[in-house]
Amino acid sequence: MANHDQTPHLPRRKRSARLSLAMMGASAFGLTACGQPEQTTDVSFDSPRSYQSVDECVAADVYTRSACEEAYEASIKEVPRFSTLEACEAEHGEGACVAPNEEQAQAATGSSSGSWFMPAMMGYMVGNMMSRSSGGATSRGLYQEPVYRNRQNQGNWNTATNQASQRINQRQQSMRTSAMQNRQAATQRRGFGSRSSARGGWGS
């Protein structure tokens, strides 16, 4: 069964890309009350670039090697995983799936071993993302999307990257919708606070 569940040269630590995404995912449903995490109220993406390997990403001279490597590892985590080859091929097409190599298994699960399967990785897409919190702070990071084989693209690189772009657009829309809802909620809470203060003044 499937487990679906920065600017250039910025990221230097492995948490760079995942931190921004986790922050938006976790805080999107948080409250801005005292002692609780701030919410993300604005998100912007740039146009992603596609690479067939880490070396190609480095050669493009847009991101540092560490950023290219981190984005690649993070993209592997987003590839669907299946417990059997048959289950993977039933969804992605005959001949489209492989067992992960040691590097991919380590990146995906933290272990170099494991009996599972995934659509064959063809590359990945990398872009920049900026978010703004309800407190006015801004955060920059990378976002990434795996490019992998399935029955629709049949291993065609251009078709596969178009499909990855569609997934990025869906992610962007989802994040912007959550940010808009957070912004509206923060505005309403500020309004309630003002009315509460006013009532307190009238009663004194």
Coordinates of C-alpha atoms in Angstrom, one line a residue:
M1 CA 0.0 0.0 0.0
A2 CA 1.3 3.5 -0.9
N3 CA 2.7 5.7 1.9
H4 CA 1.2 8.9 0.5
D5 CA 0.8 10.0 3.5
Q6 CA 16.0 30.5 -0.1
T7 CA 17.3 31.9 -1.9
P8 CA 20.3 30.3 -3.8
H9 CA 23.2 29.3 -1.7
L10 CA 21.2 29.7 1.5
P11 CA 20.6 26.3 3.1
R12 CA 23.5 24.8 5.0
R13 CA 21.8 22.4 7.4
K14 CA 19.7 19.3 6.6
R15 CA 16.7 20.8 8.2
S16 CA 16.5 23.8 5.9
A17 CA 13.9 22.7 3.4
R18 CA 11.9 20.5 5.8
L19 CA 11.9 23.1 8.5
S20 CA 9.9 25.6 6.4
L21 CA 7.5 23.0 5.2
A22 CA 7.0 21.6 8.7
M23 CA 6.5 25.1 10.1
M24 CA 3.8 25.7 7.6
G25 CA 2.2 22.4 8.1
A26 CA 2.3 22.4 11.9
S27 CA 1.6 26.1 12.6
A28 CA -1.2 26.3 10.0
F29 CA -3.6 24.8 12.5
G30 CA -2.0 26.4 15.6
L31 CA -3.4 29.3 17.6
T32 CA -1.6 32.6 18.2
A33 CA -2.5 32.8 21.8
C34 CA 0.1 33.3 24.5
G35 CA 2.7 30.6 24.6
Q36 CA 1.5 29.0 21.3
P37 CA 3.3 29.0 17.9
E38 CA 2.7 31.7 15.4
Q39 CA 0.7 31.0 12.3
T40 CA 1.9 31.3 8.7
T41 CA -0.1 34.1 7.0
D42 CA 1.6 34.4 3.6
V43 CA 3.5 32.0 1.3
S44 CA 5.2 32.7 -2.0
F45 CA 7.0 30.3 -4.4
D46 CA 9.3 30.9 -7.3
S47 CA 9.4 28.8 -10.5
P48 CA 11.2 25.5 -9.7
R49 CA 14.1 24.2 -11.7
S50 CA 14.4 20.5 -12.7
Y51 CA 17.5 18.4 -12.4
Q52 CA 18.1 14.8 -13.3
S53 CA 20.8 14.4 -10.6
V54 CA 22.6 16.2 -7.8
D55 CA 25.6 16.8 -10.0
E56 CA 23.4 18.5 -12.6
C57 CA 21.9 20.7 -9.9
V58 CA 25.4 21.7 -8.7
A59 CA 26.6 22.3 -12.3
A60 CA 23.7 24.8 -12.8
D61 CA 25.4 27.0 -10.2
V62 CA 22.0 28.1 -8.7
Y63 CA 22.2 26.3 -5.4
T64 CA 25.1 25.1 -3.3
R65 CA 26.1 21.4 -3.3
S66 CA 24.7 21.0 0.2
A67 CA 21.4 22.6 -0.9
C68 CA 21.2 20.3 -4.0
E69 CA 21.9 17.2 -1.8
E70 CA 19.4 18.2 0.9
A71 CA 16.7 18.8 -1.7
Y72 CA 17.4 15.5 -3.3
E73 CA 17.2 13.6 0.0
A74 CA 14.0 15.4 0.9
S75 CA 12.4 14.7 -2.4
I76 CA 13.0 11.0 -2.0
K77 CA 10.9 11.1 1.2
E78 CA 8.0 12.3 -0.9
V79 CA 8.1 9.4 -3.4
P80 CA 5.2 6.9 -2.9
R81 CA 6.4 3.7 -1.1
F82 CA 4.8 0.3 -1.5
S83 CA 5.3 -3.0 0.4
T84 CA 5.3 -5.1 -2.7
L85 CA 6.4 -4.7 -6.4
E86 CA 3.0 -5.8 -7.5
A87 CA 1.2 -3.1 -5.5
C88 CA 3.6 -0.4 -6.9
E89 CA 3.2 -1.6 -10.5
A90 CA -0.6 -1.8 -10.1
E91 CA -0.6 2.0 -9.5
H92 CA 2.3 3.2 -11.5
G93 CA 2.6 0.7 -14.4
E94 CA 4.5 -2.4 -15.3
G95 CA 8.2 -1.8 -15.2
A96 CA 7.9 1.6 -13.5
C97 CA 8.9 0.5 -10.0
V98 CA 12.2 -0.5 -8.4
A99 CA 13.6 -1.4 -5.0
P100 CA 15.4 1.6 -3.6
N101 CA 19.2 1.5 -3.6
E102 CA 21.1 1.9 -0.4
E103 CA 21.3 5.7 -0.7
Q104 CA 17.6 6.1 -1.4
A105 CA 16.6 3.8 1.4
Q106 CA 18.7 5.8 3.8
A107 CA 17.3 9.1 2.7
A108 CA 13.7 7.8 2.8
T109 CA 13.6 5.9 6.0
G110 CA 16.9 6.5 7.8
S111 CA 17.9 2.9 7.2
S112 CA 19.9 1.4 4.3
S113 CA 17.9 -1.7 4.3
G114 CA 14.2 -2.5 3.9
S115 CA 11.9 -4.5 1.7
W116 CA 9.8 -2.0 -0.1
F117 CA 9.4 -0.5 -3.6
M118 CA 8.9 2.9 -5.2
P119 CA 8.5 4.4 -8.7
A120 CA 11.9 4.8 -10.4
M121 CA 13.3 8.2 -9.6
M122 CA 14.2 10.2 -12.7
G123 CA 15.3 13.4 -10.9
Y124 CA 13.8 16.2 -8.9
M125 CA 12.7 19.8 -8.9
V126 CA 14.0 22.5 -6.6
G127 CA 12.7 26.0 -5.9
N128 CA 12.7 28.8 -3.4
M129 CA 9.9 29.6 -0.9
M130 CA 9.3 32.5 1.5
S131 CA 6.7 32.5 4.3
R132 CA 5.6 35.2 6.7
S133 CA 4.2 34.6 10.1
S134 CA 1.4 36.3 12.0
G135 CA 4.1 38.1 14.1
G136 CA 5.7 39.6 10.9
A137 CA 8.7 37.4 10.8
T138 CA 9.8 36.0 7.4
S139 CA 11.4 32.6 6.7
R140 CA 13.1 31.5 3.5
G141 CA 13.7 27.9 2.5
L142 CA 13.8 25.4 -0.3
Y143 CA 10.9 23.3 -1.6
Q144 CA 11.4 20.3 -3.7
E145 CA 9.3 17.7 -5.6
P146 CA 10.5 14.3 -6.9
V147 CA 10.3 13.4 -10.6
Y148 CA 9.5 9.7 -11.0
R149 CA 8.2 7.2 -13.5
N150 CA 4.5 6.2 -13.8
R151 CA 2.1 4.8 -16.3
Q152 CA 1.2 8.3 -17.6
N153 CA 4.7 9.5 -18.4
Q154 CA 6.2 6.1 -19.3
G155 CA 9.6 7.3 -18.2
N156 CA 9.5 10.5 -20.4
W157 CA 11.5 13.2 -18.6
N158 CA 9.4 16.2 -20.0
T159 CA 6.1 14.6 -19.1
A160 CA 7.3 13.5 -15.7
T161 CA 8.6 17.1 -14.9
N162 CA 5.2 18.5 -16.0
Q163 CA 3.5 16.1 -13.6
A164 CA 5.9 17.2 -10.8
S165 CA 5.1 20.9 -11.6
Q166 CA 1.4 20.1 -11.2
R167 CA 2.0 18.6 -7.8
I168 CA 4.0 21.7 -6.8
N169 CA 1.1 23.9 -7.9
Q170 CA -1.3 21.9 -5.8
R171 CA 1.0 22.2 -2.8
Q172 CA 1.4 26.0 -3.4
Q173 CA -2.4 26.4 -3.6
S174 CA -2.9 24.4 -0.4
M175 CA -0.3 26.4 1.5
R176 CA -1.7 29.7 0.3
T177 CA -5.3 28.6 1.2
S178 CA -4.1 27.7 4.7
A179 CA -2.2 31.0 5.0
M180 CA -5.2 33.0 4.0
Q181 CA -7.4 31.2 6.6
N182 CA -4.7 31.9 9.2
R183 CA -4.6 35.6 8.2
Q184 CA -8.4 35.8 8.5
A185 CA -8.5 34.1 11.8
A186 CA -5.8 36.4 13.2
T187 CA -7.8 39.4 12.0
Q188 CA -10.9 38.1 13.7
R189 CA -9.0 37.5 17.0
R190 CA -7.6 41.0 16.9
G191 CA -11.2 42.3 16.5
F192 CA -12.5 40.2 19.4
G193 CA -9.7 41.5 21.6
S194 CA -10.5 45.1 20.7
R195 CA -14.2 44.7 21.5
S196 CA -13.3 42.9 24.8
S197 CA -11.1 45.8 25.8
A198 CA -13.8 48.2 24.9
R199 CA -16.4 46.4 27.0
G200 CA -13.9 46.4 29.9
G201 CA -13.6 50.2 29.6
W202 CA -17.4 50.7 29.6
G203 CA -17.9 48.6 32.7
S204 CA -15.3 50.5 34.7

